[in-house]
Amino acid sequence: MNTSGFDFNSQTINVLSSLESNSRIPHAIIIEGSDKDKTLAAARFLSMYAVCTAEQKPCAVCNQCHKAQNAAHADIYYAQPEGKSGSYSIKQLRKIIDDAYIKPNEANAKVYILADAENRLSAVQQNALLKLIEEPPKNVIFIFTCENSRNFLITIRSRCTVLRLRDEHSFDDEATGYAKQIIEGMLSTKEYELLKNLTLLSKKDKADDVLSVVTLILRDGLMILSGGKPKTDSELGRRLSLSFNKRKIMELIEVTEDAKTKIAQYININLLTTWLCGEYRRISWQR
């Protein structure tokens, strides 16, 4: 992923780069951050990546990138708030649903960007999009921006990859250290070692950050397997790439994201760590 020339801090670059796998990005992405301009800039960057024709995407040079950068690409749709409520209307969402099944006009992909979605999509409106996000047409990408992804329905959130844009050094040393111990537990042949390290999640105020760093390190392993460069921890990323294949790492990432959703539901932390240990081991040991 080519981030040179874009005004992103190193943490944002790491998070965006971690998305890429086999020159693709996930079909549904939630970009979370307190700065609406920055989350929208990240969404625009990803839309450029989706339509870019160069080998190193986004090149910011090709015609597709220029159109995307200027929000003038025929295959990139920016949902517009309507009425006094400033929400996205059901009529507009139905139009998106119908349009998603039509082939792109110019690019190899279609992108739908819904900014400030937590405030502009009611539960009814989110449910209207659920089936499409669950089983999207080929090469269709949805990007939602928000301040807090926990305000989405669990059914939507669990089907999206959540990116958290933060200021530099937002993950403190304690959260990073806990995350590395959990990765060590995954790599260990002893189940007790993993379960013991997962008890570090008992600090609920830290748990979300810890699991976010776990995801970033897992993506390092995925990046190495895909021929890319790790962004967070090169040594743990290397060891993950030697121990697990791409499918397993992607499953470990999905389980980790699911765990973050469960924390948001105020699940008993002891039940969570037991469940997470079982899921990590199931994925690690399966053939």
PDB file of C-alpha atoms in Angstrom:
ATOM      1  CA  MET A   1       0.000   0.000   0.000  1.00  0.00           C
ATOM      2  CA  ASN A   2       1.494   3.309  -1.112  1.00  0.00           C
ATOM      3  CA  THR A   3       1.021   5.974   1.588  1.00  0.00           C
ATOM      4  CA  SER A   4       3.830   8.295   0.477  1.00  0.00           C
ATOM      5  CA  GLY A   5       2.649  11.801  -0.270  1.00  0.00           C
ATOM      6  CA  PHE A   6      -0.403  11.499   1.981  1.00  0.00           C
ATOM      7  CA  ASP A   7      -0.739  13.545   5.167  1.00  0.00           C
ATOM      8  CA  PHE A   8      -1.151  10.666   7.614  1.00  0.00           C
ATOM      9  CA  ASN A   9       0.689  10.119  10.882  1.00  0.00           C
ATOM     10  CA  SER A  10       2.627   6.889  11.374  1.00  0.00           C
ATOM     11  CA  GLN A  11      -0.146   5.244  13.412  1.00  0.00           C
ATOM     12  CA  THR A  12      -2.692   5.909  10.661  1.00  0.00           C
ATOM     13  CA  ILE A  13      -0.268   4.613   8.033  1.00  0.00           C
ATOM     14  CA  ASN A  14       0.260   1.431  10.058  1.00  0.00           C
ATOM     15  CA  VAL A  15      -3.481   0.865  10.469  1.00  0.00           C
ATOM     16  CA  LEU A  16      -4.269   1.512   6.802  1.00  0.00           C
ATOM     17  CA  SER A  17      -1.372  -0.640   5.582  1.00  0.00           C
ATOM     18  CA  SER A  18      -2.470  -3.505   7.810  1.00  0.00           C
ATOM     19  CA  LEU A  19      -5.684  -3.765   5.780  1.00  0.00           C
ATOM     20  CA  GLU A  20      -3.989  -4.884   2.582  1.00  0.00           C
ATOM     21  CA  SER A  21      -3.854  -8.593   1.761  1.00  0.00           C
ATOM     22  CA  ASN A  22      -3.115  -9.931  -1.723  1.00  0.00           C
ATOM     23  CA  SER A  23      -3.627  -6.428  -3.161  1.00  0.00           C
ATOM     24  CA  ARG A  24      -7.140  -6.293  -1.705  1.00  0.00           C
ATOM     25  CA  ILE A  25      -8.880  -4.588   1.174  1.00  0.00           C
ATOM     26  CA  PRO A  26     -11.935  -5.862   3.132  1.00  0.00           C
ATOM     27  CA  HIS A  27     -15.380  -5.373   1.616  1.00  0.00           C
ATOM     28  CA  ALA A  28     -16.755  -3.518   4.655  1.00  0.00           C
ATOM     29  CA  ILE A  29     -14.737  -1.104   6.781  1.00  0.00           C
ATOM     30  CA  ILE A  30     -15.597   1.135   9.727  1.00  0.00           C
ATOM     31  CA  ILE A  31     -13.125   3.987  10.266  1.00  0.00           C
ATOM     32  CA  GLU A  32     -13.361   5.288  13.817  1.00  0.00           C
ATOM     33  CA  GLY A  33     -11.826   8.557  14.979  1.00  0.00           C
ATOM     34  CA  SER A  34     -12.593  11.799  16.786  1.00  0.00           C
ATOM     35  CA  ASP A  35     -11.463  13.968  13.857  1.00  0.00           C
ATOM     36  CA  LYS A  36     -14.104  13.780  11.106  1.00  0.00           C
ATOM     37  CA  ASP A  37     -11.804  15.309   8.507  1.00  0.00           C
ATOM     38  CA  LYS A  38      -9.162  12.651   9.154  1.00  0.00           C
ATOM     39  CA  THR A  39     -11.602   9.745   9.014  1.00  0.00           C
ATOM     40  CA  LEU A  40     -13.019  11.074   5.753  1.00  0.00           C
ATOM     41  CA  ALA A  41      -9.492  11.530   4.362  1.00  0.00           C
ATOM     42  CA  ALA A  42      -8.751   7.889   5.230  1.00  0.00           C
ATOM     43  CA  ALA A  43     -11.982   6.818   3.514  1.00  0.00           C
ATOM     44  CA  ARG A  44     -11.035   8.780   0.394  1.00  0.00           C
ATOM     45  CA  PHE A  45      -7.559   7.219   0.447  1.00  0.00           C
ATOM     46  CA  LEU A  46      -9.066   3.723   0.564  1.00  0.00           C
ATOM     47  CA  SER A  47     -11.441   4.606  -2.267  1.00  0.00           C
ATOM     48  CA  MET A  48      -8.407   5.635  -4.338  1.00  0.00           C
ATOM     49  CA  TYR A  49      -6.775   2.325  -3.515  1.00  0.00           C
ATOM     50  CA  ALA A  50      -9.877   0.435  -4.654  1.00  0.00           C
ATOM     51  CA  VAL A  51     -10.018   2.045  -8.108  1.00  0.00           C
ATOM     52  CA  CYS A  52      -6.297   2.626  -8.788  1.00  0.00           C
ATOM     53  CA  THR A  53      -4.834   0.906 -11.864  1.00  0.00           C
ATOM     54  CA  ALA A  54      -1.174   0.993 -10.768  1.00  0.00           C
ATOM     55  CA  GLU A  55       0.781  -1.833  -9.168  1.00  0.00           C
ATOM     56  CA  GLN A  56       1.588   0.252  -6.090  1.00  0.00           C
ATOM     57  CA  LYS A  57      -1.811   1.509  -4.964  1.00  0.00           C
ATOM     58  CA  PRO A  58      -2.909   4.237  -4.699  1.00  0.00           C
ATOM     59  CA  CYS A  59      -0.487   5.905  -7.093  1.00  0.00           C
ATOM     60  CA  ALA A  60      -2.178   9.348  -6.908  1.00  0.00           C
ATOM     61  CA  VAL A  61      -1.136   9.793 -10.553  1.00  0.00           C
ATOM     62  CA  CYS A  62      -3.497   7.725 -12.706  1.00  0.00           C
ATOM     63  CA  ASN A  63      -6.793   9.117 -13.963  1.00  0.00           C
ATOM     64  CA  GLN A  64      -8.753   6.873 -11.581  1.00  0.00           C
ATOM     65  CA  CYS A  65      -6.854   8.230  -8.567  1.00  0.00           C
ATOM     66  CA  HIS A  66      -7.312  11.837  -9.657  1.00  0.00           C
ATOM     67  CA  LYS A  67     -11.062  11.394  -9.940  1.00  0.00           C
ATOM     68  CA  ALA A  68     -11.226   9.608  -6.585  1.00  0.00           C
ATOM     69  CA  GLN A  69      -9.126  12.264  -4.884  1.00  0.00           C
ATOM     70  CA  ASN A  70     -11.478  14.961  -6.153  1.00  0.00           C
ATOM     71  CA  ALA A  71     -14.619  13.001  -5.159  1.00  0.00           C
ATOM     72  CA  ALA A  72     -15.603  12.907  -8.837  1.00  0.00           C
ATOM     73  CA  HIS A  73     -15.329   9.207  -9.656  1.00  0.00           C
ATOM     74  CA  ALA A  74     -18.391   7.526 -11.179  1.00  0.00           C
ATOM     75  CA  ASP A  75     -17.803   4.342  -9.152  1.00  0.00           C
ATOM     76  CA  ILE A  76     -17.337   6.050  -5.772  1.00  0.00           C
ATOM     77  CA  TYR A  77     -20.602   7.088  -4.159  1.00  0.00           C
ATOM     78  CA  TYR A  78     -20.744   9.493  -1.215  1.00  0.00           C
ATOM     79  CA  ALA A  79     -24.059   9.134   0.602  1.00  0.00           C
ATOM     80  CA  GLN A  80     -25.667  12.513   1.288  1.00  0.00           C
ATOM     81  CA  PRO A  81     -27.633  13.367   4.455  1.00  0.00           C
ATOM     82  CA  GLU A  82     -31.181  14.484   3.785  1.00  0.00           C
ATOM     83  CA  GLY A  83     -33.882  16.459   5.536  1.00  0.00           C
ATOM     84  CA  LYS A  84     -33.834  18.212   8.904  1.00  0.00           C
ATOM     85  CA  SER A  85     -32.564  15.115  10.688  1.00  0.00           C
ATOM     86  CA  GLY A  86     -29.474  14.954   8.500  1.00  0.00           C
ATOM     87  CA  SER A  87     -29.805  11.178   8.187  1.00  0.00           C
ATOM     88  CA  TYR A  88     -29.448   8.881   5.203  1.00  0.00           C
ATOM     89  CA  SER A  89     -32.925   8.144   3.911  1.00  0.00           C
ATOM     90  CA  ILE A  90     -34.295   4.663   3.301  1.00  0.00           C
ATOM     91  CA  LYS A  91     -34.883   5.729  -0.309  1.00  0.00           C
ATOM     92  CA  GLN A  92     -31.189   6.554  -0.710  1.00  0.00           C
ATOM     93  CA  LEU A  93     -30.128   3.278   0.912  1.00  0.00           C
ATOM     94  CA  ARG A  94     -32.394   1.315  -1.421  1.00  0.00           C
ATOM     95  CA  LYS A  95     -30.762   3.102  -4.325  1.00  0.00           C
ATOM     96  CA  ILE A  96     -27.343   2.029  -2.998  1.00  0.00           C
ATOM     97  CA  ILE A  97     -28.527  -1.566  -2.604  1.00  0.00           C
ATOM     98  CA  ASP A  98     -29.836  -1.679  -6.180  1.00  0.00           C
ATOM     99  CA  ASP A  99     -26.785   0.079  -7.584  1.00  0.00           C
ATOM    100  CA  ALA A 100     -24.346  -2.288  -5.849  1.00  0.00           C
ATOM    101  CA  TYR A 101     -25.427  -5.124  -8.151  1.00  0.00           C
ATOM    102  CA  ILE A 102     -24.658  -3.111 -11.316  1.00  0.00           C
ATOM    103  CA  LYS A 103     -21.152  -3.476 -12.779  1.00  0.00           C
ATOM    104  CA  PRO A 104     -18.721  -0.558 -12.275  1.00  0.00           C
ATOM    105  CA  ASN A 105     -18.634   2.151 -14.930  1.00  0.00           C
ATOM    106  CA  GLU A 106     -14.884   2.764 -15.111  1.00  0.00           C
ATOM    107  CA  ALA A 107     -12.982   0.927 -12.404  1.00  0.00           C
ATOM    108  CA  ASN A 108     -12.740  -2.672 -11.243  1.00  0.00           C
ATOM    109  CA  ALA A 109     -14.581  -1.876  -8.019  1.00  0.00           C
ATOM    110  CA  LYS A 110     -17.415   0.209  -6.611  1.00  0.00           C
ATOM    111  CA  VAL A 111     -17.071   2.070  -3.322  1.00  0.00           C
ATOM    112  CA  TYR A 112     -19.828   3.453  -1.092  1.00  0.00           C
ATOM    113  CA  ILE A 113     -18.757   5.967   1.566  1.00  0.00           C
ATOM    114  CA  LEU A 114     -21.166   6.791   4.394  1.00  0.00           C
ATOM    115  CA  ALA A 115     -19.656   9.481   6.611  1.00  0.00           C
ATOM    116  CA  ASP A 116     -20.694  10.099  10.237  1.00  0.00           C
ATOM    117  CA  ALA A 117     -22.709   6.909   9.890  1.00  0.00           C
ATOM    118  CA  GLU A 118     -23.340   6.350  13.598  1.00  0.00           C
ATOM    119  CA  ASN A 119     -25.457   9.532  13.643  1.00  0.00           C
ATOM    120  CA  ARG A 120     -27.024   9.197  10.198  1.00  0.00           C
ATOM    121  CA  LEU A 121     -28.065   5.545  10.200  1.00  0.00           C
ATOM    122  CA  SER A 122     -30.818   4.402  12.539  1.00  0.00           C
ATOM    123  CA  ALA A 123     -31.156   0.767  13.592  1.00  0.00           C
ATOM    124  CA  VAL A 124     -33.811   0.311  10.891  1.00  0.00           C
ATOM    125  CA  GLN A 125     -31.527   1.797   8.246  1.00  0.00           C
ATOM    126  CA  GLN A 126     -28.558  -0.317   9.352  1.00  0.00           C
ATOM    127  CA  ASN A 127     -30.724  -3.426   9.126  1.00  0.00           C
ATOM    128  CA  ALA A 128     -31.678  -2.423   5.586  1.00  0.00           C
ATOM    129  CA  LEU A 129     -27.996  -2.653   4.629  1.00  0.00           C
ATOM    130  CA  LEU A 130     -27.243  -5.809   6.599  1.00  0.00           C
ATOM    131  CA  LYS A 131     -27.891  -8.410   3.910  1.00  0.00           C
ATOM    132  CA  LEU A 132     -25.826  -6.490   1.367  1.00  0.00           C
ATOM    133  CA  ILE A 133     -22.884  -6.188   3.767  1.00  0.00           C
ATOM    134  CA  GLU A 134     -23.269  -9.828   4.749  1.00  0.00           C
ATOM    135  CA  GLU A 135     -23.237 -11.098   1.149  1.00  0.00           C
ATOM    136  CA  PRO A 136     -21.840  -8.295  -1.021  1.00  0.00           C
ATOM    137  CA  PRO A 137     -21.491  -8.485  -4.806  1.00  0.00           C
ATOM    138  CA  LYS A 138     -17.944  -8.994  -6.064  1.00  0.00           C
ATOM    139  CA  ASN A 139     -15.636  -5.954  -5.830  1.00  0.00           C
ATOM    140  CA  VAL A 140     -18.068  -3.812  -3.852  1.00  0.00           C
ATOM    141  CA  ILE A 141     -16.647  -1.973  -0.838  1.00  0.00           C
ATOM    142  CA  PHE A 142     -18.491  -0.154   1.949  1.00  0.00           C
ATOM    143  CA  ILE A 143     -16.699   2.417   4.094  1.00  0.00           C
ATOM    144  CA  PHE A 144     -18.361   3.934   7.163  1.00  0.00           C
ATOM    145  CA  THR A 145     -16.812   6.705   9.241  1.00  0.00           C
ATOM    146  CA  CYS A 146     -17.750   7.406  12.854  1.00  0.00           C
ATOM    147  CA  GLU A 147     -16.517   8.614  16.212  1.00  0.00           C
ATOM    148  CA  ASN A 148     -17.455   5.450  18.092  1.00  0.00           C
ATOM    149  CA  SER A 149     -17.970   2.142  16.288  1.00  0.00           C
ATOM    150  CA  ARG A 150     -19.773   0.720  19.326  1.00  0.00           C
ATOM    151  CA  ASN A 151     -22.800   2.789  18.340  1.00  0.00           C
ATOM    152  CA  PHE A 152     -23.355   0.497  15.355  1.00  0.00           C
ATOM    153  CA  LEU A 153     -25.528  -2.579  15.652  1.00  0.00           C
ATOM    154  CA  ILE A 154     -23.508  -5.616  16.653  1.00  0.00           C
ATOM    155  CA  THR A 155     -24.696  -7.378  13.487  1.00  0.00           C
ATOM    156  CA  ILE A 156     -23.173  -4.624  11.337  1.00  0.00           C
ATOM    157  CA  ARG A 157     -20.024  -4.152  13.398  1.00  0.00           C
ATOM    158  CA  SER A 158     -19.194  -7.857  13.421  1.00  0.00           C
ATOM    159  CA  ARG A 159     -19.241  -7.938   9.619  1.00  0.00           C
ATOM    160  CA  CYS A 160     -16.888  -4.984   9.216  1.00  0.00           C
ATOM    161  CA  THR A 161     -13.198  -4.469   9.780  1.00  0.00           C
ATOM    162  CA  VAL A 162     -12.882  -1.674  12.342  1.00  0.00           C
ATOM    163  CA  LEU A 163      -9.990   0.778  11.979  1.00  0.00           C
ATOM    164  CA  ARG A 164      -9.255   3.116  14.855  1.00  0.00           C
ATOM    165  CA  LEU A 165      -7.421   6.298  13.938  1.00  0.00           C
ATOM    166  CA  ARG A 166      -5.611   7.767  16.882  1.00  0.00           C
ATOM    167  CA  ASP A 167      -2.961  10.339  17.595  1.00  0.00           C
ATOM    168  CA  GLU A 168       0.657   9.246  17.625  1.00  0.00           C
ATOM    169  CA  HIS A 169       1.672   6.956  20.507  1.00  0.00           C
ATOM    170  CA  SER A 170      -1.940   6.459  21.557  1.00  0.00           C
ATOM    171  CA  PHE A 171      -1.314   2.838  22.584  1.00  0.00           C
ATOM    172  CA  ASP A 172       0.687   3.051  25.771  1.00  0.00           C
ATOM    173  CA  ASP A 173       3.531   0.710  26.713  1.00  0.00           C
ATOM    174  CA  GLU A 174       1.340  -1.288  29.096  1.00  0.00           C
ATOM    175  CA  ALA A 175      -1.291  -2.111  26.449  1.00  0.00           C
ATOM    176  CA  THR A 176       1.417  -2.957  23.906  1.00  0.00           C
ATOM    177  CA  GLY A 177       3.238  -5.169  26.416  1.00  0.00           C
ATOM    178  CA  TYR A 178       0.031  -7.062  27.283  1.00  0.00           C
ATOM    179  CA  ALA A 179      -0.723  -7.586  23.592  1.00  0.00           C
ATOM    180  CA  LYS A 180       2.743  -9.024  22.963  1.00  0.00           C
ATOM    181  CA  GLN A 181       2.283 -11.476  25.847  1.00  0.00           C
ATOM    182  CA  ILE A 182      -1.027 -12.647  24.337  1.00  0.00           C
ATOM    183  CA  ILE A 183       0.700 -13.200  20.979  1.00  0.00           C
ATOM    184  CA  GLU A 184       3.406 -15.168  22.813  1.00  0.00           C
ATOM    185  CA  GLY A 185       0.613 -17.263  24.311  1.00  0.00           C
ATOM    186  CA  MET A 186      -0.766 -17.989  20.825  1.00  0.00           C
ATOM    187  CA  LEU A 187       2.680 -19.117  19.711  1.00  0.00           C
ATOM    188  CA  SER A 188       3.206 -21.288  22.776  1.00  0.00           C
ATOM    189  CA  THR A 189       2.475 -25.016  22.687  1.00  0.00           C
ATOM    190  CA  LYS A 190       1.110 -24.784  26.235  1.00  0.00           C
ATOM    191  CA  GLU A 191      -2.561 -23.859  26.566  1.00  0.00           C
ATOM    192  CA  TYR A 192      -2.003 -22.725  30.144  1.00  0.00           C
ATOM    193  CA  GLU A 193       0.457 -20.097  28.913  1.00  0.00           C
ATOM    194  CA  LEU A 194      -2.171 -18.595  26.593  1.00  0.00           C
ATOM    195  CA  LEU A 195      -4.928 -18.652  29.212  1.00  0.00           C
ATOM    196  CA  LYS A 196      -2.618 -17.065  31.795  1.00  0.00           C
ATOM    197  CA  ASN A 197      -1.656 -14.262  29.416  1.00  0.00           C
ATOM    198  CA  LEU A 198      -5.271 -13.643  28.422  1.00  0.00           C
ATOM    199  CA  THR A 199      -6.083 -12.811  32.053  1.00  0.00           C
ATOM    200  CA  LEU A 200      -4.309  -9.516  31.318  1.00  0.00           C
ATOM    201  CA  LEU A 201      -7.603  -8.479  29.710  1.00  0.00           C
ATOM    202  CA  SER A 202      -9.121  -8.278  33.199  1.00  0.00           C
ATOM    203  CA  LYS A 203      -8.279  -4.561  33.149  1.00  0.00           C
ATOM    204  CA  LYS A 204     -11.384  -3.633  31.176  1.00  0.00           C
ATOM    205  CA  ASP A 205     -10.264  -0.070  30.576  1.00  0.00           C
ATOM    206  CA  LYS A 206      -7.226  -1.507  28.769  1.00  0.00           C
ATOM    207  CA  ALA A 207      -8.819  -4.526  27.093  1.00  0.00           C
ATOM    208  CA  ASP A 208      -9.952  -2.772  23.902  1.00  0.00           C
ATOM    209  CA  ASP A 209      -6.523  -1.202  23.342  1.00  0.00           C
ATOM    210  CA  VAL A 210      -4.753  -4.489  24.087  1.00  0.00           C
ATOM    211  CA  LEU A 211      -6.848  -6.390  21.550  1.00  0.00           C
ATOM    212  CA  SER A 212      -6.363  -3.591  19.007  1.00  0.00           C
ATOM    213  CA  VAL A 213      -2.598  -4.039  19.284  1.00  0.00           C
ATOM    214  CA  VAL A 214      -3.039  -7.839  19.065  1.00  0.00           C
ATOM    215  CA  THR A 215      -4.838  -7.282  15.749  1.00  0.00           C
ATOM    216  CA  LEU A 216      -2.037  -5.031  14.463  1.00  0.00           C
ATOM    217  CA  ILE A 217       0.628  -7.620  15.321  1.00  0.00           C
ATOM    218  CA  LEU A 218      -1.421 -10.394  13.695  1.00  0.00           C
ATOM    219  CA  ARG A 219      -1.649  -8.229  10.594  1.00  0.00           C
ATOM    220  CA  ASP A 220       2.153  -7.979  10.658  1.00  0.00           C
ATOM    221  CA  GLY A 221       2.261 -11.752  10.221  1.00  0.00           C
ATOM    222  CA  LEU A 222      -0.252 -11.486   7.390  1.00  0.00           C
ATOM    223  CA  MET A 223       1.787  -8.725   5.746  1.00  0.00           C
ATOM    224  CA  ILE A 224       4.943 -10.852   5.812  1.00  0.00           C
ATOM    225  CA  LEU A 225       3.102 -13.829   4.296  1.00  0.00           C
ATOM    226  CA  SER A 226       1.825 -11.500   1.557  1.00  0.00           C
ATOM    227  CA  GLY A 227       5.318 -10.200   0.808  1.00  0.00           C
ATOM    228  CA  GLY A 228       4.888  -6.891   2.630  1.00  0.00           C
ATOM    229  CA  LYS A 229       6.718  -5.242   5.503  1.00  0.00           C
ATOM    230  CA  PRO A 230       5.503  -5.472   9.119  1.00  0.00           C
ATOM    231  CA  LYS A 231       4.466  -2.202  10.745  1.00  0.00           C
ATOM    232  CA  THR A 232       4.120  -2.904  14.465  1.00  0.00           C
ATOM    233  CA  ASP A 233       6.406  -5.745  15.614  1.00  0.00           C
ATOM    234  CA  SER A 234       8.628  -7.321  12.975  1.00  0.00           C
ATOM    235  CA  GLU A 235       9.924 -10.137  15.207  1.00  0.00           C
ATOM    236  CA  LEU A 236       6.529 -11.350  16.424  1.00  0.00           C
ATOM    237  CA  GLY A 237       5.186 -10.874  12.914  1.00  0.00           C
ATOM    238  CA  ARG A 238       7.966 -13.092  11.557  1.00  0.00           C
ATOM    239  CA  ARG A 239       7.266 -15.803  14.135  1.00  0.00           C
ATOM    240  CA  LEU A 240       3.539 -15.685  13.371  1.00  0.00           C
ATOM    241  CA  SER A 241       4.261 -16.057   9.646  1.00  0.00           C
ATOM    242  CA  LEU A 242       6.358 -19.146  10.375  1.00  0.00           C
ATOM    243  CA  SER A 243       3.735 -20.724  12.637  1.00  0.00           C
ATOM    244  CA  PHE A 244       0.463 -19.951  10.837  1.00  0.00           C
ATOM    245  CA  ASN A 245      -0.751 -19.670   7.252  1.00  0.00           C
ATOM    246  CA  LYS A 246      -2.802 -16.737   5.919  1.00  0.00           C
ATOM    247  CA  ARG A 247      -6.141 -18.415   6.557  1.00  0.00           C
ATOM    248  CA  LYS A 248      -5.321 -19.058  10.207  1.00  0.00           C
ATOM    249  CA  ILE A 249      -4.075 -15.526  10.835  1.00  0.00           C
ATOM    250  CA  MET A 250      -7.180 -14.059   9.218  1.00  0.00           C
ATOM    251  CA  GLU A 251      -9.334 -16.256  11.470  1.00  0.00           C
ATOM    252  CA  LEU A 252      -7.325 -15.152  14.520  1.00  0.00           C
ATOM    253  CA  ILE A 253      -7.939 -11.526  13.525  1.00  0.00           C
ATOM    254  CA  GLU A 254     -11.679 -12.164  13.122  1.00  0.00           C
ATOM    255  CA  VAL A 255     -11.887 -13.775  16.564  1.00  0.00           C
ATOM    256  CA  THR A 256      -9.952 -10.879  18.110  1.00  0.00           C
ATOM    257  CA  GLU A 257     -12.329  -8.346  16.546  1.00  0.00           C
ATOM    258  CA  ASP A 258     -15.267 -10.423  17.761  1.00  0.00           C
ATOM    259  CA  ALA A 259     -13.805 -10.317  21.275  1.00  0.00           C
ATOM    260  CA  LYS A 260     -13.723  -6.519  21.136  1.00  0.00           C
ATOM    261  CA  THR A 261     -17.409  -6.561  20.225  1.00  0.00           C
ATOM    262  CA  LYS A 262     -18.148  -8.835  23.173  1.00  0.00           C
ATOM    263  CA  ILE A 263     -16.300  -6.478  25.529  1.00  0.00           C
ATOM    264  CA  ALA A 264     -18.545  -3.681  24.282  1.00  0.00           C
ATOM    265  CA  GLN A 265     -21.509  -5.834  25.322  1.00  0.00           C
ATOM    266  CA  TYR A 266     -20.127  -5.935  28.884  1.00  0.00           C
ATOM    267  CA  ILE A 267     -19.619  -9.692  28.790  1.00  0.00           C
ATOM    268  CA  ASN A 268     -18.121 -11.312  31.906  1.00  0.00           C
ATOM    269  CA  ILE A 269     -14.353 -10.997  31.387  1.00  0.00           C
ATOM    270  CA  ASN A 270     -13.638 -14.480  32.788  1.00  0.00           C
ATOM    271  CA  LEU A 271     -16.063 -16.033  30.317  1.00  0.00           C
ATOM    272  CA  LEU A 272     -14.484 -13.955  27.546  1.00  0.00           C
ATOM    273  CA  THR A 273     -10.928 -15.085  28.275  1.00  0.00           C
ATOM    274  CA  THR A 274     -12.016 -18.731  28.456  1.00  0.00           C
ATOM    275  CA  TRP A 275     -13.891 -18.413  25.161  1.00  0.00           C
ATOM    276  CA  LEU A 276     -11.020 -16.534  23.512  1.00  0.00           C
ATOM    277  CA  CYS A 277      -8.469 -19.096  24.665  1.00  0.00           C
ATOM    278  CA  GLY A 278     -10.592 -21.889  23.196  1.00  0.00           C
ATOM    279  CA  GLU A 279     -11.038 -20.067  19.880  1.00  0.00           C
ATOM    280  CA  TYR A 280      -7.356 -19.179  19.557  1.00  0.00           C
ATOM    281  CA  ARG A 281      -6.375 -22.769  20.276  1.00  0.00           C
ATOM    282  CA  ARG A 282      -9.003 -24.179  17.893  1.00  0.00           C
ATOM    283  CA  ILE A 283      -7.623 -22.071  15.070  1.00  0.00           C
ATOM    284  CA  SER A 284      -3.965 -22.633  15.982  1.00  0.00           C
ATOM    285  CA  TRP A 285      -4.228 -26.412  16.192  1.00  0.00           C
ATOM    286  CA  GLN A 286      -6.540 -27.136  13.271  1.00  0.00           C
ATOM    287  CA  ARG A 287      -4.955 -28.636  10.174  1.00  0.00           C
TER     288      ARG A 287
END
